[in-house]
Coordinates of C-alpha atoms in Angstrom, one line a residue:
Chain S
M1 CA 114.2 153.7 91.9
D2 CA 113.8 154.4 88.2
L3 CA 110.4 152.8 87.8
P4 CA 107.3 155.2 87.6
V5 CA 104.8 155.1 90.6
V6 CA 102.2 154.0 88.2
D7 CA 102.7 152.7 84.7
K8 CA 99.2 152.8 83.4
A9 CA 100.4 152.3 79.8
E10 CA 102.2 149.1 80.6
A11 CA 99.0 147.9 82.7
L12 CA 96.8 148.7 79.8
S13 CA 98.9 146.9 77.3
R14 CA 98.3 143.7 79.3
L15 CA 94.6 144.5 79.6
D16 CA 93.8 144.8 75.8
G17 CA 93.8 148.6 76.2
D18 CA 90.5 148.2 78.3
L19 CA 90.3 151.3 80.3
E20 CA 87.0 150.3 82.2
L21 CA 88.7 147.1 83.3
W22 CA 91.7 149.0 84.5
E23 CA 89.5 151.3 86.5
E24 CA 87.7 148.3 88.0
I25 CA 90.9 146.9 89.3
R26 CA 92.2 150.1 90.4
E27 CA 89.0 150.4 92.5
I28 CA 89.7 147.0 94.0
W29 CA 93.4 147.9 94.7
L30 CA 92.4 151.2 96.3
S31 CA 89.9 149.4 98.6
D32 CA 92.3 146.5 99.4
V33 CA 95.7 148.1 99.6
G34 CA 95.2 149.5 103.2
S35 CA 94.7 145.8 104.5
L36 CA 97.4 144.4 102.3
I37 CA 100.1 146.8 103.5
D38 CA 98.8 146.4 107.2
S39 CA 99.2 142.6 106.8
V40 CA 102.8 143.1 105.8
E41 CA 103.5 145.4 108.8
A42 CA 101.9 142.9 111.2
A43 CA 103.8 140.0 110.0
L44 CA 107.0 142.1 110.2
S45 CA 106.2 143.2 113.8
A46 CA 105.5 139.6 114.7
R47 CA 108.8 138.6 113.1
S48 CA 106.9 135.9 111.2
A49 CA 108.9 135.5 108.2
E50 CA 106.5 133.0 106.5
A51 CA 103.6 135.2 107.0
L52 CA 105.6 138.3 105.8
R53 CA 106.5 136.4 102.5
R54 CA 102.9 135.8 101.9
A55 CA 101.5 139.1 102.8
A56 CA 104.2 140.7 100.4
H57 CA 103.4 138.2 97.8
A58 CA 99.6 139.3 97.9
L59 CA 100.6 143.1 97.8
K60 CA 103.0 142.4 95.0
G61 CA 100.3 140.5 92.8
A62 CA 97.8 143.1 93.4
S63 CA 100.0 146.0 92.6
A64 CA 101.4 144.4 89.5
N65 CA 97.9 144.0 88.0
V66 CA 97.0 147.7 88.3
G67 CA 100.5 149.0 87.3
A68 CA 101.7 150.3 90.7
T69 CA 105.2 149.2 89.7
R70 CA 107.2 150.7 92.5
V71 CA 104.9 149.0 95.2
S72 CA 105.1 145.8 93.2
A73 CA 108.8 145.9 92.9
T74 CA 109.4 146.6 96.5
A75 CA 107.0 144.0 97.7
R76 CA 108.7 141.6 95.5
E77 CA 112.0 142.4 97.4
V78 CA 110.3 141.8 100.6
E79 CA 108.9 138.5 99.5
G80 CA 112.3 137.4 98.2
S81 CA 114.2 138.2 101.4
A82 CA 111.6 137.5 104.0
L83 CA 112.6 134.0 104.8
G84 CA 116.4 135.3 105.3
A85 CA 114.9 136.8 108.5
D86 CA 117.5 139.7 108.4
W87 CA 115.0 141.7 110.5
P88 CA 116.9 145.0 110.4
A89 CA 117.1 144.9 106.7
L90 CA 113.4 143.9 106.5
D91 CA 112.5 146.7 108.7
A92 CA 113.9 149.2 106.5
L93 CA 112.5 147.7 103.3
V94 CA 109.0 147.4 104.8
A95 CA 109.2 151.1 105.7
A96 CA 110.1 151.9 102.1
L97 CA 107.2 149.8 100.9
R98 CA 104.9 151.8 103.2
V99 CA 106.2 155.0 101.6
E100 CA 105.7 153.7 98.1
T101 CA 102.3 152.4 98.9
E102 CA 101.2 155.9 100.1
T103 CA 102.6 157.5 97.2
A104 CA 100.9 155.1 94.7
R105 CA 97.6 155.6 96.8
R106 CA 97.7 159.3 96.1
E107 CA 98.8 159.1 92.5
L108 CA 96.4 156.3 91.2
P109 CA 93.2 157.9 91.5
T110 CA 94.1 160.7 89.0
A111 CA 96.4 158.4 86.9
Chain A
M1 CA 87.6 118.7 66.0
S2 CA 83.9 119.0 66.7
F3 CA 82.9 121.6 69.3
R4 CA 80.5 120.9 72.2
L5 CA 77.5 123.0 72.2
H6 CA 77.8 123.5 76.0
Q7 CA 79.7 126.5 77.5
P8 CA 83.0 125.4 79.0
R9 CA 82.8 125.8 82.7
I10 CA 85.9 127.4 84.3
L11 CA 86.8 127.7 87.9
V12 CA 89.1 130.4 89.0
V13 CA 90.8 130.2 92.3
D14 CA 92.8 133.1 93.7
D15 CA 92.7 134.8 97.2
E16 CA 93.9 138.2 95.5
R17 CA 90.8 140.1 94.5
S18 CA 92.1 142.0 91.5
S19 CA 93.6 138.9 89.9
L20 CA 90.3 137.0 90.5
H21 CA 88.3 139.8 89.1
L22 CA 90.6 140.1 85.9
M23 CA 90.6 136.5 85.2
C24 CA 86.8 136.2 85.6
M25 CA 86.0 139.3 83.4
V26 CA 88.4 138.0 80.5
L27 CA 87.0 134.5 80.6
R28 CA 83.3 135.7 80.8
H29 CA 83.9 138.0 77.8
E30 CA 85.0 134.9 76.0
G31 CA 81.7 133.3 76.4
H32 CA 82.7 130.7 79.1
L33 CA 80.8 129.9 82.4
V34 CA 83.0 131.2 85.1
E35 CA 83.0 130.3 88.8
A36 CA 85.3 132.3 91.2
A37 CA 86.6 130.9 94.5
S38 CA 88.9 132.9 96.8
D39 CA 90.3 129.9 98.6
G40 CA 91.1 126.2 98.1
A41 CA 88.3 124.9 100.4
S42 CA 85.6 126.8 98.6
A43 CA 87.1 125.8 95.2
L44 CA 86.9 122.2 96.2
E45 CA 83.3 122.7 97.2
A46 CA 82.4 124.4 93.9
A47 CA 84.3 121.6 91.8
A48 CA 82.2 118.9 93.8
A49 CA 79.1 120.7 93.1
N50 CA 79.9 121.2 89.4
P51 CA 82.9 119.6 87.9
P52 CA 84.6 122.3 85.8
D53 CA 86.2 121.7 82.4
L54 CA 89.3 123.8 83.3
V55 CA 90.7 125.2 86.6
L56 CA 92.8 128.3 86.7
M57 CA 94.5 128.4 90.4
D58 CA 96.9 130.5 92.3
I59 CA 99.7 128.7 94.1
V60 CA 100.2 131.0 97.1
M61 CA 96.8 131.2 99.0
P62 CA 96.3 131.5 102.8
G63 CA 95.0 128.2 104.2
M64 CA 95.1 125.4 101.5
N65 CA 97.7 126.3 98.9
G66 CA 97.2 125.6 95.4
F67 CA 99.3 122.4 95.3
E68 CA 97.2 120.9 98.2
T69 CA 94.0 122.0 96.6
L70 CA 95.1 120.2 93.3
E71 CA 95.9 117.1 95.2
R72 CA 92.5 117.1 96.8
L73 CA 90.7 118.1 93.6
R74 CA 92.0 114.8 92.0
N75 CA 90.0 112.7 94.5
I76 CA 86.7 114.5 93.5
E77 CA 84.4 112.5 91.2
G78 CA 84.4 114.2 87.7
C79 CA 87.7 116.1 88.5
R80 CA 90.3 113.4 88.2
S81 CA 91.6 114.5 84.9
V82 CA 90.3 118.2 84.8
P83 CA 93.2 120.3 83.3
V84 CA 94.6 122.8 85.9
I85 CA 96.6 125.9 85.0
F86 CA 98.4 127.6 87.8
L87 CA 98.4 131.3 88.2
T88 CA 101.7 132.3 89.7
G89 CA 103.8 135.2 90.5
M90 CA 106.5 132.7 91.3
E91 CA 109.3 132.7 88.8
D92 CA 111.2 129.8 90.5
L93 CA 111.6 126.5 88.5
E94 CA 111.1 124.5 91.5
S95 CA 107.5 125.4 92.1
K96 CA 106.6 125.1 88.5
L97 CA 108.1 121.6 88.4
R98 CA 106.2 120.6 91.5
G99 CA 103.0 121.8 89.9
F100 CA 103.8 119.8 86.8
A101 CA 104.4 116.7 88.9
L102 CA 101.0 117.0 90.6
G103 CA 99.5 117.1 87.1
A104 CA 99.1 120.8 86.3
V105 CA 99.0 121.4 82.5
D106 CA 100.3 124.9 82.4
Y107 CA 101.3 128.1 84.1
V108 CA 100.3 131.6 83.7
V109 CA 102.8 134.2 85.3
K110 CA 101.3 137.3 87.1
P111 CA 100.8 140.1 86.1
F112 CA 98.5 138.6 83.6
H113 CA 98.5 139.4 80.0
L114 CA 94.9 138.9 79.0
E115 CA 95.8 137.9 75.5
E116 CA 98.1 135.2 76.8
V117 CA 95.4 134.0 79.2
R118 CA 92.9 133.6 76.5
A119 CA 95.4 131.8 74.2
R120 CA 96.5 129.2 77.0
V121 CA 92.8 128.7 78.1
R122 CA 91.7 128.1 74.5
I123 CA 94.4 125.6 73.8
H124 CA 93.9 123.6 77.0
L125 CA 90.1 123.5 76.6
Q126 CA 90.7 122.1 73.0
L127 CA 93.2 119.6 74.3
A128 CA 90.7 118.4 77.0
L129 CA 88.1 118.1 74.3
A130 CA 90.4 115.9 72.2
H131 CA 91.4 113.8 75.2
R132 CA 87.7 113.2 75.8
E133 CA 87.0 112.2 72.3
L134 CA 90.0 109.9 72.3
A135 CA 88.6 108.3 75.4
E136 CA 85.3 107.9 73.8
E137 CA 86.9 106.4 70.7
Q138 CA 88.9 103.9 72.9
G139 CA 85.6 103.0 74.6
R140 CA 84.1 102.1 71.2
R141 CA 87.1 100.2 70.3
L142 CA 86.9 98.3 73.5
R143 CA 83.2 97.4 72.8
L144 CA 84.3 96.2 69.3
L145 CA 86.9 93.9 70.9
G146 CA 84.6 92.7 73.4
E147 CA 82.1 91.7 70.7
A148 CA 84.9 90.2 68.8
Q149 CA 85.9 88.4 72.0
R150 CA 82.5 86.9 72.7
E151 CA 82.3 85.7 69.2
M152 CA 85.5 83.6 69.8
F153 CA 83.8 81.8 72.6
I154 CA 82.6 78.4 71.7
R155 CA 78.8 77.8 72.3
P156 CA 77.3 74.6 73.4
V157 CA 75.3 74.2 70.2
E158 CA 78.5 73.9 68.3
I159 CA 79.9 71.0 70.1
P160 CA 76.9 69.2 71.6
E161 CA 78.9 66.0 72.5
A162 CA 80.9 68.1 74.9
K163 CA 77.6 68.3 77.0
F164 CA 78.4 71.7 78.6
S165 CA 76.7 75.1 79.3
V166 CA 78.2 78.3 80.4
H167 CA 77.3 81.5 82.0
Y168 CA 79.6 84.3 81.0
A169 CA 79.3 87.8 82.5
P170 CA 82.1 90.2 81.7
A171 CA 82.2 93.2 84.0
Q172 CA 83.5 95.5 81.4
E173 CA 83.0 95.6 77.7
A174 CA 86.0 93.3 77.1
G175 CA 86.7 91.1 80.1
G176 CA 89.6 89.2 81.5
D177 CA 87.6 86.0 82.2
L178 CA 87.7 83.3 79.6
Y179 CA 86.5 79.8 79.0
D180 CA 87.2 77.3 76.3
V181 CA 86.0 73.6 75.3
L182 CA 88.3 71.7 73.2
P183 CA 87.8 68.0 71.6
L184 CA 91.0 66.3 72.4
G185 CA 90.0 63.0 70.8
P186 CA 86.9 60.7 70.5
G187 CA 85.0 60.9 73.8
I188 CA 87.6 63.2 75.4
H189 CA 87.2 66.8 76.0
G190 CA 89.1 69.6 77.8
Y191 CA 87.3 72.3 79.7
L192 CA 89.0 75.4 80.7
V193 CA 88.2 78.4 82.8
A194 CA 90.8 81.2 83.5
D195 CA 91.0 84.7 84.9
V196 CA 93.5 87.2 83.6
S197 CA 94.8 89.7 86.3
G198 CA 93.9 93.3 85.7
H199 CA 90.8 95.0 84.2
D200 CA 91.8 97.0 80.9
V201 CA 92.1 96.4 77.2
G202 CA 95.5 94.5 77.8
T203 CA 93.6 91.9 79.8
S204 CA 91.3 90.8 77.0
L205 CA 94.2 90.7 74.8
V206 CA 95.9 88.4 77.2
A207 CA 92.9 86.3 77.4
T208 CA 92.7 85.9 73.6
A209 CA 96.3 84.9 73.3
A210 CA 96.0 82.4 76.2
K211 CA 93.2 80.8 74.2
A212 CA 95.4 80.6 71.3
M213 CA 98.1 78.9 73.1
L214 CA 95.8 76.4 74.8
H215 CA 94.7 75.4 71.3
Q216 CA 98.2 74.9 70.3
Y217 CA 99.3 72.7 73.2
A218 CA 96.2 70.8 74.2
G219 CA 95.7 67.6 72.4
P220 CA 95.8 63.7 72.8
V221 CA 99.6 63.8 72.9
F222 CA 99.8 66.1 76.0
S223 CA 98.6 65.4 79.5
P224 CA 96.7 68.4 81.1
E225 CA 99.8 69.1 83.2
E226 CA 101.9 69.2 80.2
T227 CA 99.4 71.5 78.5
M228 CA 99.7 73.9 81.3
R229 CA 103.3 73.8 81.4
L230 CA 103.5 74.6 77.7
V231 CA 101.0 77.3 77.8
N232 CA 103.0 78.7 80.9
R233 CA 106.1 78.7 79.1
A234 CA 104.8 80.4 76.1
L235 CA 103.0 83.1 78.1
H236 CA 106.0 83.7 80.4
G237 CA 107.9 84.8 77.4
W238 CA 105.2 87.0 76.3
L239 CA 103.5 88.6 79.1
P240 CA 104.5 91.8 80.6
P241 CA 105.7 91.8 84.3
G242 CA 102.8 91.6 86.9
R243 CA 100.4 89.9 84.3
F244 CA 99.3 86.4 85.0
L245 CA 96.5 84.1 84.7
T246 CA 95.0 81.7 87.2
A247 CA 93.1 78.7 85.5
S248 CA 91.3 75.4 86.0
F249 CA 91.7 72.9 83.3
V250 CA 89.6 69.6 83.6
R251 CA 90.0 66.8 81.0
L252 CA 87.0 64.4 80.8
N253 CA 87.5 60.9 79.2
R254 CA 84.2 59.6 78.6
N255 CA 85.5 56.3 77.7
T256 CA 87.3 55.4 80.8
G257 CA 85.0 57.5 83.0
T258 CA 87.7 59.6 84.4
V259 CA 88.3 63.2 85.0
R260 CA 91.7 64.9 85.6
A261 CA 91.7 68.5 86.9
V262 CA 94.7 70.7 86.8
S263 CA 94.9 74.0 88.7
A264 CA 96.9 77.2 88.2
A265 CA 96.2 78.9 91.6
H266 CA 92.4 78.6 90.7
P267 CA 89.4 77.9 92.7
A268 CA 88.9 74.1 92.8
P269 CA 86.3 72.6 90.2
I270 CA 83.3 70.9 91.9
L271 CA 82.0 67.4 91.1
I272 CA 78.4 66.7 91.7
E273 CA 77.7 62.9 91.8
A274 CA 74.4 62.1 90.2
A275 CA 73.7 59.1 92.2
T276 CA 74.2 60.5 95.6
D277 CA 73.9 64.4 95.0
K278 CA 77.2 64.6 96.8
I279 CA 79.5 67.6 96.2
R280 CA 83.4 67.0 95.9
H281 CA 85.9 69.6 95.6
L282 CA 88.7 68.5 93.1
E283 CA 91.3 70.4 95.2
T284 CA 94.8 70.5 93.8
E285 CA 97.8 73.0 94.0
G286 CA 99.4 75.0 91.2
D287 CA 101.3 78.2 90.3
V288 CA 99.7 81.0 88.4
L289 CA 100.3 80.8 84.7
G290 CA 102.7 83.2 83.0
A291 CA 104.6 84.5 86.1
F292 CA 107.3 82.0 86.4
A293 CA 109.5 80.1 83.8
Q294 CA 109.3 76.9 86.0
A295 CA 105.8 76.8 87.2
R296 CA 104.5 73.6 88.8
F297 CA 100.8 72.4 88.4
G298 CA 99.3 69.7 90.5
S299 CA 96.5 67.4 89.1
V300 CA 93.8 65.2 90.8
D301 CA 92.0 62.2 89.1
R302 CA 88.5 61.1 89.9
S303 CA 86.3 58.3 88.5
V304 CA 83.0 59.6 87.2
R305 CA 79.8 58.0 86.1
K306 CA 77.2 59.0 83.5
G307 CA 75.1 62.0 84.8
D308 CA 77.9 63.3 87.1
R309 CA 78.4 66.9 86.6
V310 CA 81.5 69.2 86.9
V311 CA 81.2 73.0 87.6
I312 CA 84.3 75.1 87.1
F313 CA 84.2 79.0 87.6
T314 CA 86.2 82.1 88.1
D315 CA 86.5 83.7 91.7
G316 CA 84.3 86.5 90.5
L317 CA 81.5 84.2 91.6
F318 CA 82.7 84.8 95.3
E319 CA 82.7 88.6 95.0
G320 CA 80.6 90.2 97.9
V321 CA 79.5 86.8 99.1
A322 CA 81.2 86.2 102.3
S323 CA 84.2 87.7 104.2
D324 CA 86.2 84.5 104.5
D325 CA 87.0 81.5 102.4
A326 CA 85.0 79.1 104.5
G327 CA 81.8 81.3 104.1
S328 CA 82.3 81.5 100.5
K329 CA 82.8 77.8 100.2
A330 CA 79.6 77.1 102.2
A331 CA 77.7 79.6 100.2
L332 CA 78.9 77.9 96.9
E333 CA 78.0 74.3 98.2
K334 CA 74.6 75.7 99.1
A335 CA 74.1 77.3 95.6
I336 CA 75.2 74.1 94.0
S337 CA 73.2 71.8 96.2
E338 CA 70.0 73.9 95.5
N339 CA 70.5 73.5 91.8
S340 CA 72.2 70.2 91.4
R341 CA 69.1 68.7 89.7
A342 CA 68.5 71.9 87.4
P343 CA 68.8 71.2 83.7
L344 CA 72.5 71.5 82.4
D345 CA 71.7 74.3 80.2
V346 CA 70.5 76.6 83.0
L347 CA 72.7 75.2 85.8
P348 CA 75.5 77.7 85.5
Q349 CA 73.2 80.8 85.4
R350 CA 71.3 79.4 88.4
I351 CA 74.5 79.0 90.4
S352 CA 75.5 82.5 89.5
E353 CA 72.2 83.9 90.6
A354 CA 72.2 81.9 93.8
M355 CA 75.6 83.5 94.5
G356 CA 74.2 87.0 93.9
S357 CA 75.1 87.8 90.3
G358 CA 74.5 91.2 88.8
T359 CA 75.7 93.0 91.9
R360 CA 79.4 92.4 91.6
P361 CA 82.1 94.3 89.9
D362 CA 84.4 91.4 88.8
D363 CA 83.9 89.2 85.5
V364 CA 82.3 85.9 86.3
V365 CA 82.5 82.6 84.3
V366 CA 80.6 79.5 85.4
L367 CA 80.9 76.5 83.2
A368 CA 79.2 73.1 83.8
F369 CA 79.7 69.8 82.0
E370 CA 78.0 66.4 82.3
V371 CA 79.5 63.0 81.9

């Protein structure tokens, strides 16, 4: 994936360059992302396509706001394909989403 | 445009915390009063407690989604026309169209661009304000129309030989009930009470037009039935579908001592015999006015004596009186019997009061005349 893990410049351009505001939503993301990705995995384990779509939607939105572009893009893929219920493909995609999420979690605090 | 002094109140609804935070911050910085809700149910609660001027709402939410929340919001007093902007990560056309069909005014796609959010919020607040001013202007015009309409109603002092009095209580500024009294020749008068379907500005225009047509077609050369048929034909060519009138038209000939009553699906006039205090319903059948090209109107004739009185009225008089026709009729007979000896100039008012006037939402006209 060519996207940066965190695209802070892009996020700031949407937020009037307001660094303080960006830091606020970064704190929110860092405190919420654990439960957001857990919900995605729980829906996947339960093979609940609708719950998976919704959980991925929430993770996508939160990640897009802060500029966690790879998480957002992967979550979007999960959201878009969840209702197809191709479980082997979704297993792989959600595993990739977990990896992207952990990477962003490491990089965001120092971004 | 004149801006309100009050701060616009904006309700933001989103289950996702960072979006909710962003939205609230940017709007507060703009000087708006912002209330945040993290799901549909608490949004409805907040809206009911304090109707907002604008709502920004996520579509995909756990529990009640944005579409359902919007539908319920429309049933809350003060929120029927509040503009709603959907916040959405969804790019698909279908969900956008569904939102518009439900009455959303706009969309903001996530992730938000704060500048775009500000611009859309500003324009929709301005539009809402313009709508409100337009509604107030329309209300003002309606009042003027109502005043003009009342001035067009003939008053007993203008035509004392017709010996009538009337109680006219429109439920709105410009009402759909009307009455008229027309000289049809020496010693002959026509008395009309009618009720136009609907309650809006169009209603009072129809009422005004119907009166003009009545004046054209009522006269010594036409019988009351012919008058009604001609008015019907003229109205039928002119009224929009679904609009019609019910009417009671009574012609009194004081020279011959006769009344002839014609009904267009209207409550029957009531004759009070002075000698006996007996009450008689001048029942006859007829179609509504304006709905059919070939409408039929029945008539009933009755001999009358000096001092007899006839009362004609609109069905607003029955509003909230009884649960069935028999009960309404009994209440009316009682109201009339109790007041049959009242001076003519207060008789309609007394009857209306005895039937519980002032509490009903419909227009009411009660007209009485004496032979």
